[in-house]
PDB file of N, CA and C in Angstrom:
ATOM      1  N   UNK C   1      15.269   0.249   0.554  1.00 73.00           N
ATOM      2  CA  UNK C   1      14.706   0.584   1.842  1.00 73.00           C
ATOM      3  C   UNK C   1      13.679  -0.475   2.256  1.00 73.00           C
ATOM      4  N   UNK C   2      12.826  -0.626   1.459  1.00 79.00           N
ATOM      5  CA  UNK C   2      11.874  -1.936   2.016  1.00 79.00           C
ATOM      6  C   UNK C   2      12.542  -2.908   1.708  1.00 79.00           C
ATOM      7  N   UNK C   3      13.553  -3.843   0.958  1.00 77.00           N
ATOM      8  CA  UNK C   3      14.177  -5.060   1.109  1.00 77.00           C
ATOM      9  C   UNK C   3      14.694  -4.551   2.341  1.00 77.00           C
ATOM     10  N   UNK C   4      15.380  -3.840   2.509  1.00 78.00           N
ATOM     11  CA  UNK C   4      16.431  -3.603   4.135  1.00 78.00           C
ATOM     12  C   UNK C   4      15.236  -4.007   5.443  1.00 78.00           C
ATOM     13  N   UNK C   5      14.001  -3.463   5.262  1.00 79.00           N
ATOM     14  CA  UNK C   5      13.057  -3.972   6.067  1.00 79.00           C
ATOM     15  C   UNK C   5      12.300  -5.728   5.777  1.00 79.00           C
ATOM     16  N   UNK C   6      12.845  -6.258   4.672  1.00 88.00           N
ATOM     17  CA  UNK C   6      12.311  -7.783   4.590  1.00 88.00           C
ATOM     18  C   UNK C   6      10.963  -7.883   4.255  1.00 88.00           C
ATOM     19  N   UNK C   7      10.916  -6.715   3.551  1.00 90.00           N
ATOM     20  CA  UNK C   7       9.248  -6.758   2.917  1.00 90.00           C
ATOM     21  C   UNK C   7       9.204  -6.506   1.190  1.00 90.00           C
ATOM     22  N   UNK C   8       8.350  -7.526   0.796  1.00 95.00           N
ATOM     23  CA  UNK C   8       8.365  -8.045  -0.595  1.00 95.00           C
ATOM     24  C   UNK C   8       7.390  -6.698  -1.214  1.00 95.00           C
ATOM     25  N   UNK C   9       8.315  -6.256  -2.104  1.00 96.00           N
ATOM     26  CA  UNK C   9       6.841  -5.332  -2.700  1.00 96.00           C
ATOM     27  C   UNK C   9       6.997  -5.355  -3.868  1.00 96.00           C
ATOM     28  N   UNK C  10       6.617  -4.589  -5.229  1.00 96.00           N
ATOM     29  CA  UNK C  10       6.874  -4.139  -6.355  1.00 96.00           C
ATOM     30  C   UNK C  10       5.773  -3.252  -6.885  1.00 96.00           C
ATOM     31  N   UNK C  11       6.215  -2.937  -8.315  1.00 95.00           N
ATOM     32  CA  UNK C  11       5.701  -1.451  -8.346  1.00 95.00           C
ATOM     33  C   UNK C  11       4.603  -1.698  -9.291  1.00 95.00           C
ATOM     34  N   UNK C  12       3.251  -0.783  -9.186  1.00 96.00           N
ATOM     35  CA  UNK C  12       2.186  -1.093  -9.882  1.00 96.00           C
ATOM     36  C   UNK C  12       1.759   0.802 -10.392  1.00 96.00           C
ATOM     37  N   UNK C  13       0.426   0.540 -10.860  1.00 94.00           N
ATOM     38  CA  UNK C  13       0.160   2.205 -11.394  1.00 94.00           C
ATOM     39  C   UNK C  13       1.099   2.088 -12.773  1.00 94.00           C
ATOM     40  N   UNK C  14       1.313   3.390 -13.141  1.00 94.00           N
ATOM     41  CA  UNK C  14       2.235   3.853 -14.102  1.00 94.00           C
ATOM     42  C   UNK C  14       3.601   3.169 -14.320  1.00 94.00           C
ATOM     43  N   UNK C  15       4.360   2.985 -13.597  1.00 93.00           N
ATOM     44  CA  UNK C  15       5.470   2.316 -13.257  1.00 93.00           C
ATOM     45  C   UNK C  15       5.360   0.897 -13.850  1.00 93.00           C
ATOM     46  N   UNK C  16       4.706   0.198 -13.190  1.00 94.00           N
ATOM     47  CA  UNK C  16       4.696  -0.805 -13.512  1.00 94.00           C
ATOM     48  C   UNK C  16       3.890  -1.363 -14.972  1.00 94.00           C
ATOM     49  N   UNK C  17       2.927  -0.381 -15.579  1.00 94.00           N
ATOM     50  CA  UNK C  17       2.592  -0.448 -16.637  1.00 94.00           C
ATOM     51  C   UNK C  17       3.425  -0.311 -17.888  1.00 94.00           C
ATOM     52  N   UNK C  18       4.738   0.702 -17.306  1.00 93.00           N
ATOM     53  CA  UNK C  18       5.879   1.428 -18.399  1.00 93.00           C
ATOM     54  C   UNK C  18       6.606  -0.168 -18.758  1.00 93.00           C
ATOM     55  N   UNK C  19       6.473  -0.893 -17.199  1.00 95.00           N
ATOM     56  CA  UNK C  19       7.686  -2.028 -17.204  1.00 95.00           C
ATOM     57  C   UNK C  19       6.899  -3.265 -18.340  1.00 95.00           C
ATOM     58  N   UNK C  20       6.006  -3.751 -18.098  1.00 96.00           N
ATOM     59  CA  UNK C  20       4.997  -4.352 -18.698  1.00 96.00           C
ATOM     60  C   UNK C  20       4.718  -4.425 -20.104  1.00 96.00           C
ATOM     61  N   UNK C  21       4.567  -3.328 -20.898  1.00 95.00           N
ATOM     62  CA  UNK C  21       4.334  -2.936 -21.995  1.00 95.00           C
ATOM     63  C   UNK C  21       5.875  -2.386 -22.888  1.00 95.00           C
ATOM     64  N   UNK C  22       6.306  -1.415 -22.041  1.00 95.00           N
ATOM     65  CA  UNK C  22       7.324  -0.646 -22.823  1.00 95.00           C
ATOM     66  C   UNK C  22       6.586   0.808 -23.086  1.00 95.00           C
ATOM     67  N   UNK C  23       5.578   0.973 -23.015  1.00 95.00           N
ATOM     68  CA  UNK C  23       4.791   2.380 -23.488  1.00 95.00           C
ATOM     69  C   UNK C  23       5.516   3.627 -22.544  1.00 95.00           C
ATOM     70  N   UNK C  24       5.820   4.693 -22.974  1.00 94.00           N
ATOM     71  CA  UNK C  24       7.086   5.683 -21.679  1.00 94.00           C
ATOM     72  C   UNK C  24       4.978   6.131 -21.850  1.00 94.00           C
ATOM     73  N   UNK C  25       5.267   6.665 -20.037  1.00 94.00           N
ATOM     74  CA  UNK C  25       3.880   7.077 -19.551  1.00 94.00           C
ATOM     75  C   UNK C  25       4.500   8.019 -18.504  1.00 94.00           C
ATOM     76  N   UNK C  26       5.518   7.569 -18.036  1.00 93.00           N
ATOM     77  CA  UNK C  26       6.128   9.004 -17.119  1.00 93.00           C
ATOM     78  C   UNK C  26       6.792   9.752 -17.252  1.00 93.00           C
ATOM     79  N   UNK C  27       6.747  10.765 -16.117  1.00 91.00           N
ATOM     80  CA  UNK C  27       7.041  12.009 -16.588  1.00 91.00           C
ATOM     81  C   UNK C  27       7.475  12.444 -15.310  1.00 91.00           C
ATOM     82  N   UNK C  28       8.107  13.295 -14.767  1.00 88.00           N
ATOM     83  CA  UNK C  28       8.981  14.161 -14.488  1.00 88.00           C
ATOM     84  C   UNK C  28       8.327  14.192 -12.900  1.00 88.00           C
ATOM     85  N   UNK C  29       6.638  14.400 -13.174  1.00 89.00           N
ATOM     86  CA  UNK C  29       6.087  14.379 -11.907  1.00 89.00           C
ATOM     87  C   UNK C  29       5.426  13.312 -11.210  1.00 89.00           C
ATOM     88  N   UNK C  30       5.600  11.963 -12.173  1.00 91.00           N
ATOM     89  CA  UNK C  30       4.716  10.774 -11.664  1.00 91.00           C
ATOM     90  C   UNK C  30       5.253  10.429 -10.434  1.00 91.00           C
ATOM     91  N   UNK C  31       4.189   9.960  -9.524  1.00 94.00           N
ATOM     92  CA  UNK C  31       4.413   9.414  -8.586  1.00 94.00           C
ATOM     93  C   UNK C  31       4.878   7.925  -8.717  1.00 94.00           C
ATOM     94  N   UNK C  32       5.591   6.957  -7.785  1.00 96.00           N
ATOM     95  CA  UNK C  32       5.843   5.763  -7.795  1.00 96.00           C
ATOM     96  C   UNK C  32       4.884   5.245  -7.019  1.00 96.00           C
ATOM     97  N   UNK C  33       3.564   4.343  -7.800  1.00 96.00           N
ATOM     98  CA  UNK C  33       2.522   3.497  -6.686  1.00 96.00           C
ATOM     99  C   UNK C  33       3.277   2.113  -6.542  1.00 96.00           C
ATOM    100  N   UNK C  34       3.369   1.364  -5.079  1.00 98.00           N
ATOM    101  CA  UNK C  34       3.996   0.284  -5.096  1.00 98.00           C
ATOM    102  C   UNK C  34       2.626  -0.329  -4.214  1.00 98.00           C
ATOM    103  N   UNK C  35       2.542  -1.401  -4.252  1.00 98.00           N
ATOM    104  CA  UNK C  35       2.195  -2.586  -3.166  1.00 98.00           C
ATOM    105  C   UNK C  35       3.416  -3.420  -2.480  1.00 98.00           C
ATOM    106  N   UNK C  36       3.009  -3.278  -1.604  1.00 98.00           N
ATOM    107  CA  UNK C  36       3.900  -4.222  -0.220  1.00 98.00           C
ATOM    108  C   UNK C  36       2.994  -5.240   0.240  1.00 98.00           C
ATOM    109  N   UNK C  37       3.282  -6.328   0.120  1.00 98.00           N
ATOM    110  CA  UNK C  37       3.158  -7.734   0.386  1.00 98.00           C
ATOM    111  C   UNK C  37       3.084  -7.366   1.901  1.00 98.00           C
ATOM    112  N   UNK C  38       2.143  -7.922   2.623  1.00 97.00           N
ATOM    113  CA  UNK C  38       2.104  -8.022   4.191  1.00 97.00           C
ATOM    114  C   UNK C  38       0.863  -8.883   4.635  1.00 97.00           C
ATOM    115  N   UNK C  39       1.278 -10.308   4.690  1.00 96.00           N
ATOM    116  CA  UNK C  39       0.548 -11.469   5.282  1.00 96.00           C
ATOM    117  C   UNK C  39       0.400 -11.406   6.587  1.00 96.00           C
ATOM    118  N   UNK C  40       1.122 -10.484   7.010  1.00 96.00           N
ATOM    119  CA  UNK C  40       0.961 -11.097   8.675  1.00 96.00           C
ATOM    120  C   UNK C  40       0.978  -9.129   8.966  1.00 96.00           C
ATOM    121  N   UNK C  41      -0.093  -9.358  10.279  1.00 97.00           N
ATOM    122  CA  UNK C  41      -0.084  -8.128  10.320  1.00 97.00           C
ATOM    123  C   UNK C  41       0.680  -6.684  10.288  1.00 97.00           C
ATOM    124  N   UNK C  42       1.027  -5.420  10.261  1.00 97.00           N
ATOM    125  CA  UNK C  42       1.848  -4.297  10.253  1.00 97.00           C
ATOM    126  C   UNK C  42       1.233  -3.465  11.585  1.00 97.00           C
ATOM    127  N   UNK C  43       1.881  -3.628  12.150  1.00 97.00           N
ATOM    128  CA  UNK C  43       1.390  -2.485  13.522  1.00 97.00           C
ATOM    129  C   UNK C  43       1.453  -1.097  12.819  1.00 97.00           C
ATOM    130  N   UNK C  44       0.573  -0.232  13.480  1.00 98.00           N
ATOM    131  CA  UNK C  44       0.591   0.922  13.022  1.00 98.00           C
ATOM    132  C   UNK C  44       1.548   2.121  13.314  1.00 98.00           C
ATOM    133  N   UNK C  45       2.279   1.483  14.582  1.00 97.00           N
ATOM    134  CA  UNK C  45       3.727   2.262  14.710  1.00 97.00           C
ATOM    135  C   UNK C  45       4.116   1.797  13.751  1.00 97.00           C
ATOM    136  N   UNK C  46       4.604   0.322  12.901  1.00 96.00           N
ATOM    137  CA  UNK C  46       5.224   0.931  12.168  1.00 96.00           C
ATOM    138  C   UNK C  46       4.750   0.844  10.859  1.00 96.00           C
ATOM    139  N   UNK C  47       3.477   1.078  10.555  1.00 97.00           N
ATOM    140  CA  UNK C  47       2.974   1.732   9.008  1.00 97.00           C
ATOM    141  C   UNK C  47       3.908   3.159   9.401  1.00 97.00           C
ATOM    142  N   UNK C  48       3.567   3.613  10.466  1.00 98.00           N
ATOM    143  CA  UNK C  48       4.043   5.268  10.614  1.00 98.00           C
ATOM    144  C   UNK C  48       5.765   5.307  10.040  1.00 98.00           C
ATOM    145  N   UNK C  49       6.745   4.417  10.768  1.00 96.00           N
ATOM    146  CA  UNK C  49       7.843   4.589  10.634  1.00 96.00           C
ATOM    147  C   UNK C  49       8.128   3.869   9.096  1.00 96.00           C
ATOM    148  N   UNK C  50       7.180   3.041   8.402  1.00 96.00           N
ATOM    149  CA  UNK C  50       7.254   3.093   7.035  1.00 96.00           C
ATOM    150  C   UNK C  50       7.018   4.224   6.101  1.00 96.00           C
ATOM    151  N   UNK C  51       5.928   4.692   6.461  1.00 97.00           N
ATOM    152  CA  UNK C  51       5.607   5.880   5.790  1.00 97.00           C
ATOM    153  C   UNK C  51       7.091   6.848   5.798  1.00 97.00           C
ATOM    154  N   UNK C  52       7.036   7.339   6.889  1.00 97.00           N
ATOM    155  CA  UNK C  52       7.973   8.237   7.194  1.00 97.00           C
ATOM    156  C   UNK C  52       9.440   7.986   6.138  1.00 97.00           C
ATOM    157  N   UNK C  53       9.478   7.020   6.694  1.00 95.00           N
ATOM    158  CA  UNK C  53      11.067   6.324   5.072  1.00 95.00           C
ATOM    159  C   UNK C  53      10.521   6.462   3.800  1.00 95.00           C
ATOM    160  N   UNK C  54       9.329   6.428   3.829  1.00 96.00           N
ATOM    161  CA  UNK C  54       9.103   6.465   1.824  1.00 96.00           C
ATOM    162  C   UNK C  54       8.728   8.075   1.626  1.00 96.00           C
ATOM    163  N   UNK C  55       8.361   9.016   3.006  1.00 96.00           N
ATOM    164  CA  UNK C  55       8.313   9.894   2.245  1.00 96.00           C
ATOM    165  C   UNK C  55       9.361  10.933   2.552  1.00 96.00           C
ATOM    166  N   UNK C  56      10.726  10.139   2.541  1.00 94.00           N
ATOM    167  CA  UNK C  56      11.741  10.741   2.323  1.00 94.00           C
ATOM    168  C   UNK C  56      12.634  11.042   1.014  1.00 94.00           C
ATOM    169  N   UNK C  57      12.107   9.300   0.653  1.00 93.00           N
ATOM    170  CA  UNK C  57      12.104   9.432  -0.891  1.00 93.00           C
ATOM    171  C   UNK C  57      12.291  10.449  -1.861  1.00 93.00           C
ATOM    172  N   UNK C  58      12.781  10.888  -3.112  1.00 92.00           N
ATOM    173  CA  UNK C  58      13.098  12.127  -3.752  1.00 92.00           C
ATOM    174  C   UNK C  58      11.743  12.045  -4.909  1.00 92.00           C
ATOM    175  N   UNK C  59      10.877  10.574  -4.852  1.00 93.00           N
ATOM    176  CA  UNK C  59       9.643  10.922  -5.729  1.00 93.00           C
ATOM    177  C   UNK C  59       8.313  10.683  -4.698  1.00 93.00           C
ATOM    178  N   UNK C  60       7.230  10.929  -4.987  1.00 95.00           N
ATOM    179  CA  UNK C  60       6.014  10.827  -4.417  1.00 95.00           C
ATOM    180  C   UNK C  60       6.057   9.531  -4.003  1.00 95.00           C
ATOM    181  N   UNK C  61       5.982   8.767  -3.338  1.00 96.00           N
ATOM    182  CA  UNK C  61       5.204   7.261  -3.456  1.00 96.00           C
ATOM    183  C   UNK C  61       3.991   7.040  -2.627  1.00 96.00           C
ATOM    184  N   UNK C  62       3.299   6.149  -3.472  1.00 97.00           N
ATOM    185  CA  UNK C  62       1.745   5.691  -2.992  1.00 97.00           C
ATOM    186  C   UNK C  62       2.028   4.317  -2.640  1.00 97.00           C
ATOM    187  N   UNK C  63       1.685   3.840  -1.279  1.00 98.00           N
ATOM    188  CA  UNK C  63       1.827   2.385  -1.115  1.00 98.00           C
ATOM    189  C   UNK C  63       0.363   2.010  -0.406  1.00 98.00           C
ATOM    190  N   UNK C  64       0.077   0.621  -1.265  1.00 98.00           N
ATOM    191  CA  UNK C  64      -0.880  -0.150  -0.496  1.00 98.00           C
ATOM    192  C   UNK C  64      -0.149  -1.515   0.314  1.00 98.00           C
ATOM    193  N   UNK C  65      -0.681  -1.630   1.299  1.00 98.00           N
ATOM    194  CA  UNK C  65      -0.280  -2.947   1.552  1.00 98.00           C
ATOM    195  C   UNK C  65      -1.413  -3.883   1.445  1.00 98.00           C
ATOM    196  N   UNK C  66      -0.535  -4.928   0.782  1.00 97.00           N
ATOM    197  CA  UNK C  66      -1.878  -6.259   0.672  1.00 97.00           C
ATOM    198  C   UNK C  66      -1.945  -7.085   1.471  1.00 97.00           C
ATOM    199  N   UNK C  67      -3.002  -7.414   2.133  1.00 97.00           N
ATOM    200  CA  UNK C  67      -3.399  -8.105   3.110  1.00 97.00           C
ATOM    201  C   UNK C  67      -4.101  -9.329   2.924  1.00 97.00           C
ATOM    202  N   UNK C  68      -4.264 -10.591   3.701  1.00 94.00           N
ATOM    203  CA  UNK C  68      -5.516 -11.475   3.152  1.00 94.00           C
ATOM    204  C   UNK C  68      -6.552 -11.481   2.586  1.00 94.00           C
ATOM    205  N   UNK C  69      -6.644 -10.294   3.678  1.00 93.00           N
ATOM    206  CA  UNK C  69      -8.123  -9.772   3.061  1.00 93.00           C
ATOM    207  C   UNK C  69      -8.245  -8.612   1.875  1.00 93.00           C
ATOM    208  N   UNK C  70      -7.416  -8.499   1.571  1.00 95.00           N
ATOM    209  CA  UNK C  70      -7.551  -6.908   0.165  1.00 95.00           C
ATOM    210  C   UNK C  70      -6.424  -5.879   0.401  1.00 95.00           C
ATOM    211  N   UNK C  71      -6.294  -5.302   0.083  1.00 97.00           N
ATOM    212  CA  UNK C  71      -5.640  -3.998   0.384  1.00 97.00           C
ATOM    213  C   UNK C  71      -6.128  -2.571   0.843  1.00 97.00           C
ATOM    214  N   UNK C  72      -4.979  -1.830   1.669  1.00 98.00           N
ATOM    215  CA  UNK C  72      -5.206  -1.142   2.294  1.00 98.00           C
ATOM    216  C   UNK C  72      -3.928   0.327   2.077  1.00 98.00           C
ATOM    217  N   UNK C  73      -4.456   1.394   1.885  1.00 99.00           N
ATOM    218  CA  UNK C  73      -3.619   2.512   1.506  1.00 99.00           C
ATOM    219  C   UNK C  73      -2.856   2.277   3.142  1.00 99.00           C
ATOM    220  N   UNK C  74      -1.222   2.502   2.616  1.00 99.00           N
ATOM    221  CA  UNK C  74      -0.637   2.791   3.718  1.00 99.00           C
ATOM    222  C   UNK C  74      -0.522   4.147   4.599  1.00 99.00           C
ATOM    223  N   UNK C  75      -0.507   5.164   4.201  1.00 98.00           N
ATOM    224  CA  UNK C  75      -0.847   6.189   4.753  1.00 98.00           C
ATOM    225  C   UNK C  75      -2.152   6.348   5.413  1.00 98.00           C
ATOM    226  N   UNK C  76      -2.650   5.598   5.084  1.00 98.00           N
ATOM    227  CA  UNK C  76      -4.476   5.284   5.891  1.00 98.00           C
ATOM    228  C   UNK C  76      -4.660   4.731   6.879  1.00 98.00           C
ATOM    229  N   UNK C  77      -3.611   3.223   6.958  1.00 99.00           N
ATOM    230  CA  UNK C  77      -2.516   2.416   8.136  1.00 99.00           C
ATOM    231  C   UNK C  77      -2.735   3.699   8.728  1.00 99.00           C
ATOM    232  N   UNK C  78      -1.391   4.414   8.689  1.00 98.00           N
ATOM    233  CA  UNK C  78      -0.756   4.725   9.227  1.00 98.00           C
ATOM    234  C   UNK C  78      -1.046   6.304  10.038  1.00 98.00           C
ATOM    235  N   UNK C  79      -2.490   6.405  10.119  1.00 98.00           N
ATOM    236  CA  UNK C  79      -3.019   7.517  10.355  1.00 98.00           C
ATOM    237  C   UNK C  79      -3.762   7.101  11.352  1.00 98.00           C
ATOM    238  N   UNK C  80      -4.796   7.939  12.413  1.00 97.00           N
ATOM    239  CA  UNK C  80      -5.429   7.436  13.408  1.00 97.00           C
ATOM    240  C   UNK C  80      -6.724   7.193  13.193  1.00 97.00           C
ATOM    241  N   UNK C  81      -7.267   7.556  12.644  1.00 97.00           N
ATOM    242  CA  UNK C  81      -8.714   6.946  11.838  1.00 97.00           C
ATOM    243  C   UNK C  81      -9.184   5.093  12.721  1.00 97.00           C
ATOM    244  N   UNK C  82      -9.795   5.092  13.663  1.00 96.00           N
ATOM    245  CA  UNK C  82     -10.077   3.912  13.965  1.00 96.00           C
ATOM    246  C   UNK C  82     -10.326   2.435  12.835  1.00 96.00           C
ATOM    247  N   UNK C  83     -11.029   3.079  11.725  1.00 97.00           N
ATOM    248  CA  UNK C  83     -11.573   2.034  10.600  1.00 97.00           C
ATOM    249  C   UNK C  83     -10.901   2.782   9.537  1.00 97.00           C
ATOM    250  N   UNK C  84     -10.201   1.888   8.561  1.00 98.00           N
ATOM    251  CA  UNK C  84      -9.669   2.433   7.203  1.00 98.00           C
ATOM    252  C   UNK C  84     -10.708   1.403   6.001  1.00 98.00           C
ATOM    253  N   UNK C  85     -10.293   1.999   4.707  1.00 97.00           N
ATOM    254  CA  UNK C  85     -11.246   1.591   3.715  1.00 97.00           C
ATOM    255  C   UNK C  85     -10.048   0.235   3.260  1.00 97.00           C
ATOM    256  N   UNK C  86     -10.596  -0.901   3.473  1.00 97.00           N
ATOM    257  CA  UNK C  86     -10.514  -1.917   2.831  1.00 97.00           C
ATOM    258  C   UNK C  86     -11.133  -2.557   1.720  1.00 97.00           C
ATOM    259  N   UNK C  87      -9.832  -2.995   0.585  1.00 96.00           N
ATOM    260  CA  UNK C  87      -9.949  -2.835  -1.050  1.00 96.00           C
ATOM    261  C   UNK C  87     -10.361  -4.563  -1.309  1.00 96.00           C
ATOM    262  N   UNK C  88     -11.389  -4.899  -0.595  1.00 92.00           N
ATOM    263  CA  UNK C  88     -11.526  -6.806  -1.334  1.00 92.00           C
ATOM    264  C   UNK C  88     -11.901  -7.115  -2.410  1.00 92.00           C
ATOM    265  N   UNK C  89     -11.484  -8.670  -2.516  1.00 90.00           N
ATOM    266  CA  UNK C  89     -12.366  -9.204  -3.293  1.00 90.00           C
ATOM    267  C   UNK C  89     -13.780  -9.015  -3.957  1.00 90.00           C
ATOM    268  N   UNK C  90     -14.196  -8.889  -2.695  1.00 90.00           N
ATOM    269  CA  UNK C  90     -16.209  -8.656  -2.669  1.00 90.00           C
ATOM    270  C   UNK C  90     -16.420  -7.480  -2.726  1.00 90.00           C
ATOM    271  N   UNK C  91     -15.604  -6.429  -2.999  1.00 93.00           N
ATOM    272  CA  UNK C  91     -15.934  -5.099  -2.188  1.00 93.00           C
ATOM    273  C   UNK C  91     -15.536  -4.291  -1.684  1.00 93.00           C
ATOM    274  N   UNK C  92     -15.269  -2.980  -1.307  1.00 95.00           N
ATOM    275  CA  UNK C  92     -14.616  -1.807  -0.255  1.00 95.00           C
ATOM    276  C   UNK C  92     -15.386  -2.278   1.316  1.00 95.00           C
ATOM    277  N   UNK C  93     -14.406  -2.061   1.850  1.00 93.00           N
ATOM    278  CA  UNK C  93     -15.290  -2.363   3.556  1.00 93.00           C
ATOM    279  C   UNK C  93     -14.880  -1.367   4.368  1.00 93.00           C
ATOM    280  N   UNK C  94     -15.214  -1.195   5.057  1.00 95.00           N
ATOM    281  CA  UNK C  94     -14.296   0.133   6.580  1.00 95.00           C
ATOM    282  C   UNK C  94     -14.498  -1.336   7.694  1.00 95.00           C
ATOM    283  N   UNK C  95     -13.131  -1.138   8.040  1.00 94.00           N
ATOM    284  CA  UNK C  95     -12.552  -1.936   9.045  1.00 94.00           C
ATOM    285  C   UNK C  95     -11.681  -1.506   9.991  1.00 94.00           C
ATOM    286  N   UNK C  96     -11.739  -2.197  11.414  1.00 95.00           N
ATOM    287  CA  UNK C  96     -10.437  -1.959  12.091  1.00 95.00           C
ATOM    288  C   UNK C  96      -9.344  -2.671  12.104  1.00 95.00           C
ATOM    289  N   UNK C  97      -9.380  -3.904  11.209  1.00 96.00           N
ATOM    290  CA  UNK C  97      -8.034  -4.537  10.978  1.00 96.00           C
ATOM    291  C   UNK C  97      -8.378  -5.244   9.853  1.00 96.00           C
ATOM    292  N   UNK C  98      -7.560  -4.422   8.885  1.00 96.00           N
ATOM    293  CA  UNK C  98      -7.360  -5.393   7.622  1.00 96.00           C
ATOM    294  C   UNK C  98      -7.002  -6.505   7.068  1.00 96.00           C
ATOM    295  N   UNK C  99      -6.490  -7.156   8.086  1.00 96.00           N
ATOM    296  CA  UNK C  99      -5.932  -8.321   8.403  1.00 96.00           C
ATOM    297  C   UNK C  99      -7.082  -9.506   8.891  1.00 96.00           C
ATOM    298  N   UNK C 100      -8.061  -8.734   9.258  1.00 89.00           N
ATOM    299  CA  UNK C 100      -9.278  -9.771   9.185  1.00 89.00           C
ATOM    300  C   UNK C 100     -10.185 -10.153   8.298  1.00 89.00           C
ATOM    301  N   UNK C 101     -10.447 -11.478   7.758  1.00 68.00           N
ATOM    302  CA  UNK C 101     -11.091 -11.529   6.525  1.00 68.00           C
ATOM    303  C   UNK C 101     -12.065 -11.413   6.654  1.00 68.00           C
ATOM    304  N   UNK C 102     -12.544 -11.211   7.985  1.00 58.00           N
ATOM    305  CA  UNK C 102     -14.159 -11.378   7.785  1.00 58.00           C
ATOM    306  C   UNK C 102     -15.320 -10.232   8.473  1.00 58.00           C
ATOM    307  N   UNK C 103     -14.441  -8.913   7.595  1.00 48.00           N
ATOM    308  CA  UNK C 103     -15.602  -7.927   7.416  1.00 48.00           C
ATOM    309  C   UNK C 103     -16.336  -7.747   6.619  1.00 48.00           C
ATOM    310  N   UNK C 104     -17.496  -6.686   6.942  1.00 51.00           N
ATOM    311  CA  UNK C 104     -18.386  -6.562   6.109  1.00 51.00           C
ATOM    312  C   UNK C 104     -18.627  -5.418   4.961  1.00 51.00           C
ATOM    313  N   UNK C 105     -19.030  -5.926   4.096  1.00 49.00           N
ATOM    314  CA  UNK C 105     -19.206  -4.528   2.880  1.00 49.00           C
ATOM    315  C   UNK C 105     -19.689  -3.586   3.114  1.00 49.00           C
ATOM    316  N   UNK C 106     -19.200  -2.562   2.643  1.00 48.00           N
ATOM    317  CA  UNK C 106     -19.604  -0.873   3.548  1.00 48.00           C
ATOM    318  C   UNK C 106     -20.666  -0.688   2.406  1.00 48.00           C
TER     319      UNK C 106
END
């Protein structure tokens, strides 16, 4: 579903720790956390119509998308909240576009 959309992601959290190591850590109810690669901005129509496809999905999934500036929960995108919590380098920030590097630390 996200290759069909041309967006690079892979899977982190639990998932990707199982892949990494070999250690079995899931279970029946784990959710799938992924990051999605997104250099160039995501309009928030369609964080929405992303969301909406992953949570059709038959397991939970948690997606951040990563941005220049840090990451950002997609369901947080994709909600109306003017400022979402941005995950940087330096810091958590509340921003209105994550895509800008040059906010400030909350």
């Amino acid at each position: 579903m996200l290759d069909a959309c041309g967006l690079a992601w892979g899977p982190t959290g639990g998932v990707g720790y199982q892949i990494a190591t070999g250690i079995d850590v899931l279970h029946a109810d784990s959710d799938l956390d992924i990051l999605v690669r997104t250099p160039q901005p995501l309009a928030r129509i369609q964080a929405r119509t992303l969301l909406a496809m992953l949570d059709g999905a038959p397991c939970r999934i948690d997606a951040q998308l990563e941005t220049p500036g840090g990451a950002v929960a997609l369901r947080e995108w994709a909600g109306f909240a003017q400022r979402v919590l941005l995950k940087s380098p330096v810091g958590p920030c509340l921003c209105e576009d994550p895509w800008a590097v040059r906010e400030r630390a909350a």
